[in-house]
């Protein structure tokens, strides 16, 4: 017989099935404090030693691009036990143990899970984005457990034992396994001093936190990428459109947040990533393929009809067209096209303007007539000005992809 103790098993997991079983046995526990909604992101962050903000950003991104983030969050809420609970809410619903979540709330979340899942996988939300988002989230969690599953393992909660009932009557003689003599003195009557409690161990020394440079480096790289992309787009490079530049910046910020999650830094990058994501969603939901001319600011103040261009266009930025200096003797026709940004056109006070103003997303204001939202309806008409018919004959078309367009006098 070999009395040598078996060597400890390495923390690496051998296969898929073992990884899944180990994940379920040591799944994250939702903390009582630190959670924003159900504590799912905080539970995953605490379990694997990463910043919970990164997990929250992943759930929000999966919700926006594909719609699956909300249903996955509900599923984790139902399957992850809270700290101090014996089992998860779903297991408690079937009588497997104790959970601090009420059964009514568990049923409500379970009912909400099914319509959210059908909405995410229906195919109309970014066509297939739900399946892709779910696959990416599950794969990321699997790889995270493979690499860091041996760290920060939660302490298992022992289930409370059920009290035993005695079948003997109230007059039954008490016996003792230790051989207690009923004729001797009752041990319960002994007056013994209370034991002296052991002194509490001193708290561990506080390790000074070294300020990481990951957040500052990622922010600087994001500014560099944004500046380079904008410069290339302004030179006429068609690939460096506004959505592509925003995507590159978000990629740099994402790498910085992931790297910062392991170093406890880079949390403030989310303050820049969230609004950029919203702008990116708006720009990708509108078609900018018909807009060219680069990015930046475009200002024009023609003084004669010959100086007026047939078209003023830009991919992104601002266009400021001032036509107030034109004489009234020659008719003028021009168009303004801007993919994303702000357009301002000023016309003479006495000009007779035949106009068409349209935008895919944003606000259009033409001579006091306003339309806003997604799929903005075109505003068309003729405005003679305060003096009535007579004056410069101007035909104007303003085409805006996303942003604000305004046409006014003087």
Coordinates of C-alpha atoms in Angstrom, one line a residue:
X1 CA 0.0 0.0 0.0
X2 CA 1.3 3.4 -0.9
X3 CA 0.7 5.9 1.9
X4 CA 2.0 8.9 -0.2
X5 CA -0.6 11.6 -0.7
X6 CA -1.9 12.1 -4.2
X7 CA -0.3 15.1 -6.0
X8 CA -2.6 18.1 -6.3
X9 CA -4.4 18.4 -9.5
X10 CA -3.3 21.4 -11.7
X11 CA -5.8 24.2 -12.1
X12 CA -5.9 23.7 -15.8
X13 CA -9.1 22.0 -17.1
X14 CA -8.7 19.1 -19.5
X15 CA -11.8 19.3 -21.7
X16 CA -15.1 21.0 -22.5
X17 CA -17.3 18.8 -20.4
X18 CA -15.0 19.2 -17.3
X19 CA -14.9 23.0 -17.8
X20 CA -18.7 23.2 -18.0
X21 CA -19.1 21.1 -14.9
X22 CA -16.5 23.1 -13.0
X23 CA -18.2 26.3 -14.0
X24 CA -21.6 25.2 -12.7
X25 CA -20.1 24.0 -9.5
X26 CA -18.2 27.3 -8.9
X27 CA -20.5 29.7 -10.8
X28 CA -20.4 33.3 -9.8
X29 CA -22.5 34.5 -6.9
X30 CA -24.4 37.7 -7.0
X31 CA -23.1 40.1 -4.3
X32 CA -25.4 41.8 -1.8
X33 CA -23.6 45.1 -2.5
X34 CA -22.1 46.6 -5.6
X35 CA -24.7 45.4 -8.1
X36 CA -26.6 47.8 -10.3
X37 CA -29.7 45.7 -11.2
X38 CA -29.4 42.0 -10.3
X39 CA -25.7 41.9 -9.5
X40 CA -24.8 39.7 -12.5
X41 CA -22.0 41.8 -13.9
X42 CA -20.6 42.3 -10.4
X43 CA -20.8 38.6 -9.8
X44 CA -18.8 37.7 -13.0
X45 CA -16.3 40.5 -12.3
X46 CA -15.7 39.3 -8.7
X47 CA -15.5 35.6 -9.7
X48 CA -12.8 36.1 -12.3
X49 CA -11.0 39.2 -11.0
X50 CA -12.0 41.7 -13.7
X51 CA -13.6 45.1 -13.6
X52 CA -17.5 44.7 -13.5
X53 CA -17.7 47.8 -15.8
X54 CA -16.3 45.7 -18.7
X55 CA -19.0 43.1 -18.1
X56 CA -21.7 45.7 -18.0
X57 CA -20.4 47.2 -21.3
X58 CA -20.5 43.7 -22.9
X59 CA -24.1 43.2 -21.8
X60 CA -25.2 46.6 -23.1
X61 CA -23.3 46.1 -26.4
X62 CA -24.9 42.7 -26.9
X63 CA -28.3 44.3 -26.2
X64 CA -27.8 47.1 -28.7
X65 CA -26.2 44.9 -31.4
X66 CA -28.5 41.9 -31.6
X67 CA -30.7 42.3 -28.5
X68 CA -29.5 39.1 -26.8
X69 CA -27.7 40.9 -23.9
X70 CA -31.0 41.5 -21.9
X71 CA -32.1 37.9 -22.2
X72 CA -28.6 36.5 -21.2
X73 CA -28.6 38.9 -18.2
X74 CA -32.0 37.5 -17.1
X75 CA -30.8 34.0 -17.5
X76 CA -27.7 34.6 -15.4
X77 CA -29.9 36.3 -12.8
X78 CA -32.0 33.2 -12.5
X79 CA -29.1 30.7 -12.5
X80 CA -26.6 32.5 -10.3
X81 CA -27.2 32.2 -6.5
X82 CA -26.7 35.2 -4.3
X83 CA -24.0 35.4 -1.7
X84 CA -25.2 33.3 1.3
X85 CA -27.9 31.4 -0.6
X86 CA -27.8 27.7 -0.9
X87 CA -29.0 27.5 -4.5
X88 CA -30.1 29.7 -7.4
X89 CA -33.6 31.2 -7.7
X90 CA -34.6 28.7 -10.3
X91 CA -33.4 25.7 -8.2
X92 CA -35.2 27.2 -5.1
X93 CA -38.4 27.4 -7.2
X94 CA -38.3 23.6 -7.5
X95 CA -37.5 23.0 -3.9
X96 CA -33.8 22.3 -4.2
X97 CA -32.7 24.7 -1.4
X98 CA -33.0 28.2 0.0
X99 CA -32.7 31.4 -2.0
X100 CA -33.2 35.0 -0.8
X101 CA -35.1 35.9 -4.0
X102 CA -38.9 35.5 -3.7
X103 CA -40.6 33.0 -5.8
X104 CA -42.9 35.6 -7.3
X105 CA -39.9 37.6 -8.6
X106 CA -38.4 34.4 -10.0
X107 CA -41.5 33.6 -11.9
X108 CA -41.7 37.2 -13.3
X109 CA -38.1 37.1 -14.5
X110 CA -38.7 33.6 -16.0
X111 CA -41.7 34.9 -17.9
X112 CA -39.8 37.9 -19.2
X113 CA -37.0 35.7 -20.4
X114 CA -39.0 34.0 -23.2
X115 CA -40.3 37.1 -25.0
X116 CA -36.9 38.8 -24.8
X117 CA -35.3 35.7 -26.2
X118 CA -37.8 35.4 -29.1
X119 CA -37.3 39.1 -29.8
X120 CA -33.5 38.7 -29.9
X121 CA -33.5 35.6 -32.1
X122 CA -36.4 36.6 -34.4
X123 CA -34.0 37.7 -37.1
X124 CA -35.4 41.2 -37.6
X125 CA -32.9 42.8 -35.1
X126 CA -29.7 43.3 -37.1
X127 CA -30.4 39.9 -39.0
X128 CA -28.6 37.2 -37.1
X129 CA -27.1 39.5 -34.5
X130 CA -28.8 37.7 -31.7
X131 CA -27.2 34.3 -32.5
X132 CA -23.8 35.9 -33.1
X133 CA -24.0 37.9 -29.9
X134 CA -25.0 34.9 -27.8
X135 CA -22.2 32.8 -29.3
X136 CA -19.6 35.5 -28.6
X137 CA -20.9 36.0 -25.0
X138 CA -20.9 32.3 -24.2
X139 CA -17.5 31.8 -25.8
X140 CA -16.0 34.7 -23.9
X141 CA -17.4 33.3 -20.6
X142 CA -16.1 29.8 -21.4
X143 CA -12.6 31.1 -22.2
X144 CA -12.6 33.2 -19.1
X145 CA -13.4 30.2 -17.0
X146 CA -10.7 28.2 -18.7
X147 CA -8.1 30.8 -18.0
X148 CA -9.1 32.2 -14.6
X149 CA -11.6 29.6 -13.2
X150 CA -9.1 28.6 -10.5
X151 CA -9.0 32.1 -9.1
X152 CA -11.5 33.6 -6.6
X153 CA -13.5 30.5 -6.2
X154 CA -16.6 31.1 -4.1
X155 CA -16.9 29.4 -0.7
X156 CA -19.7 26.7 -0.9
X157 CA -22.7 27.3 1.3
X158 CA -23.6 24.3 3.4
X159 CA -27.3 23.5 3.5
X160 CA -29.0 23.7 6.9
X161 CA -29.7 20.4 8.5
X162 CA -33.3 19.4 9.4
X163 CA -34.0 19.0 13.1
X164 CA -34.5 15.4 14.3
X165 CA -37.6 14.3 16.1
X166 CA -37.5 11.8 19.1
X167 CA -39.9 8.9 19.2
X168 CA -39.5 8.5 23.0
X169 CA -42.1 9.8 25.4
X170 CA -41.5 12.6 27.9
X171 CA -40.8 10.2 30.7
X172 CA -38.1 8.3 28.9
X173 CA -34.8 7.9 30.7
X174 CA -31.9 10.0 29.2
X175 CA -28.8 8.1 28.2
X176 CA -25.4 9.3 27.2
X177 CA -22.9 7.8 24.9
X178 CA -20.1 9.1 27.1
X179 CA -21.0 7.0 30.1
X180 CA -22.4 9.7 32.3
X181 CA -23.2 8.5 35.8
X182 CA -26.7 9.6 37.0
X183 CA -25.6 9.3 40.7
X184 CA -22.7 11.7 40.3
X185 CA -22.9 15.5 40.2
X186 CA -24.7 17.0 37.2
X187 CA -22.1 18.4 34.8
X188 CA -24.5 21.2 33.9
X189 CA -24.2 22.5 37.5
X190 CA -20.4 22.9 37.3
X191 CA -19.4 26.5 37.6
X192 CA -16.5 26.7 35.1
X193 CA -14.9 30.0 33.9
X194 CA -15.7 31.0 30.3
X195 CA -12.9 30.3 27.9
X196 CA -10.8 33.2 26.8
X197 CA -11.4 34.0 23.2
X198 CA -8.5 34.0 20.9
X199 CA -7.2 37.4 19.8
X200 CA -8.3 38.5 16.4
X201 CA -5.5 38.4 13.8
X202 CA -4.2 41.8 12.8
X203 CA -5.5 43.1 9.4
X204 CA -3.2 42.6 6.5
X205 CA -1.1 45.7 5.5
X206 CA -2.7 47.8 2.9
X207 CA -0.8 47.4 -0.4
X208 CA -0.4 50.8 -2.1
X209 CA -2.2 51.0 -5.4
X210 CA 0.0 51.8 -8.3
X211 CA -1.6 54.1 -10.8
X212 CA -1.9 52.3 -14.1
X213 CA -1.2 54.1 -17.4
X214 CA -3.5 51.8 -19.5
X215 CA -6.4 54.3 -19.5
X216 CA -4.3 57.3 -20.5
X217 CA -2.5 55.3 -23.2
X218 CA -5.7 54.0 -24.6
X219 CA -7.2 57.5 -24.6
X220 CA -4.2 58.9 -26.4
X221 CA -4.2 56.1 -29.0
X222 CA -8.0 56.7 -29.6
X223 CA -7.4 60.4 -30.2
X224 CA -4.5 59.6 -32.5
X225 CA -6.7 57.1 -34.5
X226 CA -9.6 59.6 -34.6
X227 CA -7.3 62.4 -35.9
X228 CA -5.6 60.2 -38.5
X229 CA -8.9 58.7 -39.7
X230 CA -10.4 62.2 -40.0
X231 CA -7.4 63.5 -41.9
X232 CA -7.5 60.6 -44.4
X233 CA -11.2 61.1 -44.8
X234 CA -10.8 64.8 -45.6
X235 CA -8.3 64.0 -48.3
X236 CA -10.9 61.9 -50.1
X237 CA -10.2 58.4 -48.9
X238 CA -13.7 56.9 -49.1
X239 CA -13.1 54.1 -46.6
X240 CA -12.4 56.4 -43.8
X241 CA -16.0 57.5 -43.4
X242 CA -17.5 58.6 -40.1
X243 CA -18.9 55.2 -39.1
X244 CA -15.5 53.5 -39.9
X245 CA -13.5 56.0 -37.9
X246 CA -15.9 55.7 -34.9
X247 CA -15.5 51.9 -35.2
X248 CA -11.7 52.1 -35.1
X249 CA -11.8 54.4 -32.1
X250 CA -14.3 52.1 -30.3
X251 CA -11.9 49.2 -31.1
X252 CA -9.0 51.0 -29.4
X253 CA -11.2 51.9 -26.4
X254 CA -12.4 48.3 -26.1
X255 CA -8.9 46.9 -26.1
X256 CA -8.0 49.5 -23.4
X257 CA -11.0 48.6 -21.2
X258 CA -10.3 44.9 -21.5
X259 CA -6.6 45.4 -20.6
X260 CA -7.5 47.8 -17.8
X261 CA -10.0 45.2 -16.4
X262 CA -7.1 43.0 -15.4
X263 CA -5.1 45.9 -13.9
X264 CA -7.9 47.7 -12.2
X265 CA -7.7 50.7 -14.5
X266 CA -9.3 52.3 -17.5
X267 CA -12.8 52.5 -16.1
X268 CA -13.3 56.1 -17.2
X269 CA -12.9 55.0 -20.9
X270 CA -16.6 53.8 -20.7
X271 CA -17.6 57.5 -20.5
X272 CA -16.3 58.0 -24.0
X273 CA -17.2 54.6 -25.4
X274 CA -20.9 54.8 -24.6
X275 CA -21.7 58.0 -26.4
X276 CA -19.6 57.0 -29.3
X277 CA -21.5 53.7 -29.5
X278 CA -24.8 55.6 -29.7
X279 CA -23.4 57.9 -32.4
X280 CA -22.2 54.8 -34.3
X281 CA -25.6 53.1 -34.1
X282 CA -27.2 56.3 -35.5
X283 CA -24.7 56.5 -38.3
X284 CA -24.9 52.9 -39.3
X285 CA -28.7 53.0 -39.3
X286 CA -28.6 55.8 -41.9
X287 CA -27.1 55.4 -45.4
X288 CA -24.1 57.6 -46.0
X289 CA -23.0 55.8 -49.2
X290 CA -24.2 58.7 -51.4
X291 CA -22.3 61.4 -49.6
X292 CA -18.7 62.3 -50.5
X293 CA -16.4 65.3 -50.2
X294 CA -14.4 64.3 -47.1
X295 CA -14.9 65.4 -43.5
X296 CA -14.4 68.7 -41.7
X297 CA -15.9 72.2 -42.2
X298 CA -17.0 73.7 -45.5
X299 CA -17.8 77.5 -45.7
X300 CA -18.8 79.3 -48.9
X301 CA -19.9 82.9 -49.5
X302 CA -20.4 83.4 -53.2
X303 CA -20.9 87.0 -54.3
X304 CA -22.1 86.3 -57.9
X305 CA -24.2 83.7 -59.6
X306 CA -21.2 82.4 -61.4
X307 CA -19.4 81.7 -58.1
X308 CA -22.3 79.4 -56.9
X309 CA -21.4 75.8 -57.3
X310 CA -24.0 73.3 -58.6
X311 CA -23.5 71.2 -55.4
X312 CA -21.8 71.5 -52.0
X313 CA -21.2 68.2 -50.4
X314 CA -19.4 66.6 -47.4
X315 CA -19.4 63.2 -45.8
X316 CA -19.3 64.5 -42.2
X317 CA -18.7 67.8 -40.5
X318 CA -20.4 71.2 -41.1
X319 CA -21.5 73.2 -44.2
X320 CA -22.1 76.9 -43.9
X321 CA -23.5 78.4 -47.2
X322 CA -24.1 82.1 -47.2
X323 CA -26.1 83.3 -50.3
X324 CA -27.1 86.7 -48.9
X325 CA -24.6 88.6 -51.1
X326 CA -26.0 87.4 -54.5
X327 CA -27.6 89.9 -56.8
X328 CA -31.3 89.6 -57.8
X329 CA -30.9 89.7 -61.6
X330 CA -29.7 86.1 -62.3
X331 CA -31.6 83.0 -61.2
X332 CA -29.6 80.5 -59.1
X333 CA -29.9 76.8 -58.4
X334 CA -27.8 74.8 -56.1
X335 CA -27.8 71.7 -53.8
X336 CA -26.3 70.9 -50.4
X337 CA -25.5 67.3 -49.4
X338 CA -24.1 66.4 -46.0
X339 CA -23.8 62.8 -44.6
X340 CA -23.6 63.7 -40.9
X341 CA -23.3 67.0 -39.1
X342 CA -24.8 70.5 -39.3
X343 CA -25.9 72.4 -42.3
X344 CA -26.8 76.1 -42.4
X345 CA -27.9 78.0 -45.5
X346 CA -28.7 81.7 -45.4
X347 CA -30.6 83.3 -48.3
X348 CA -31.4 87.0 -49.2
X349 CA -34.3 88.5 -47.3
X350 CA -36.2 89.3 -50.5
X351 CA -35.4 86.1 -52.5
X352 CA -38.1 83.8 -53.8
X353 CA -36.9 80.4 -52.8
X354 CA -38.2 77.1 -54.1
X355 CA -36.9 74.6 -51.6
X356 CA -36.7 70.9 -50.8
X357 CA -35.3 69.9 -47.4
X358 CA -34.9 66.3 -46.3
X359 CA -33.0 64.2 -43.7
X360 CA -32.8 60.6 -42.8
X361 CA -32.2 61.2 -39.0
X362 CA -32.2 64.5 -37.2
X363 CA -33.9 67.9 -37.4
X364 CA -34.8 70.0 -40.5
X365 CA -35.9 73.6 -40.2
X366 CA -36.7 75.4 -43.4
X367 CA -38.1 78.9 -43.1
X368 CA -39.7 78.0 -39.8
X369 CA -41.1 74.7 -40.9
X370 CA -39.6 72.0 -38.8
X371 CA -39.5 68.2 -38.9
X372 CA -37.4 65.8 -36.7
X373 CA -36.8 62.2 -35.9
X374 CA -35.9 59.1 -38.0
X375 CA -37.0 59.0 -41.6
X376 CA -37.8 62.7 -41.5
X377 CA -40.4 63.7 -44.1
X378 CA -39.3 66.0 -46.8
X379 CA -40.2 69.7 -46.6
X380 CA -41.0 71.3 -49.9
X381 CA -42.5 74.6 -50.9
X382 CA -42.0 78.1 -52.1
X383 CA -41.2 81.0 -49.7
X384 CA -41.5 84.5 -51.1
X385 CA -40.2 86.3 -48.1
X386 CA -41.8 89.3 -46.2
X387 CA -42.1 91.4 -49.4
X388 CA -44.0 88.9 -51.4
X389 CA -43.1 87.7 -54.9
X390 CA -40.2 89.4 -56.6
X391 CA -36.5 89.3 -56.1
X392 CA -33.8 86.7 -56.6
X393 CA -35.2 83.4 -58.0
X394 CA -33.5 80.7 -56.0
X395 CA -33.9 76.9 -56.3
X396 CA -32.4 75.1 -53.3
X397 CA -32.2 71.5 -52.3
X398 CA -30.8 70.4 -48.9
X399 CA -30.1 66.7 -48.3
X400 CA -29.0 65.7 -44.8
X401 CA -28.0 62.1 -43.8
X402 CA -28.0 62.7 -40.0
X403 CA -27.8 65.8 -38.0
X404 CA -29.3 69.3 -38.2
X405 CA -30.2 71.3 -41.3
X406 CA -31.4 74.9 -41.2
X407 CA -32.4 77.3 -44.0
X408 CA -33.2 80.9 -43.0
X409 CA -33.1 84.4 -44.3
X410 CA -30.3 86.9 -43.8

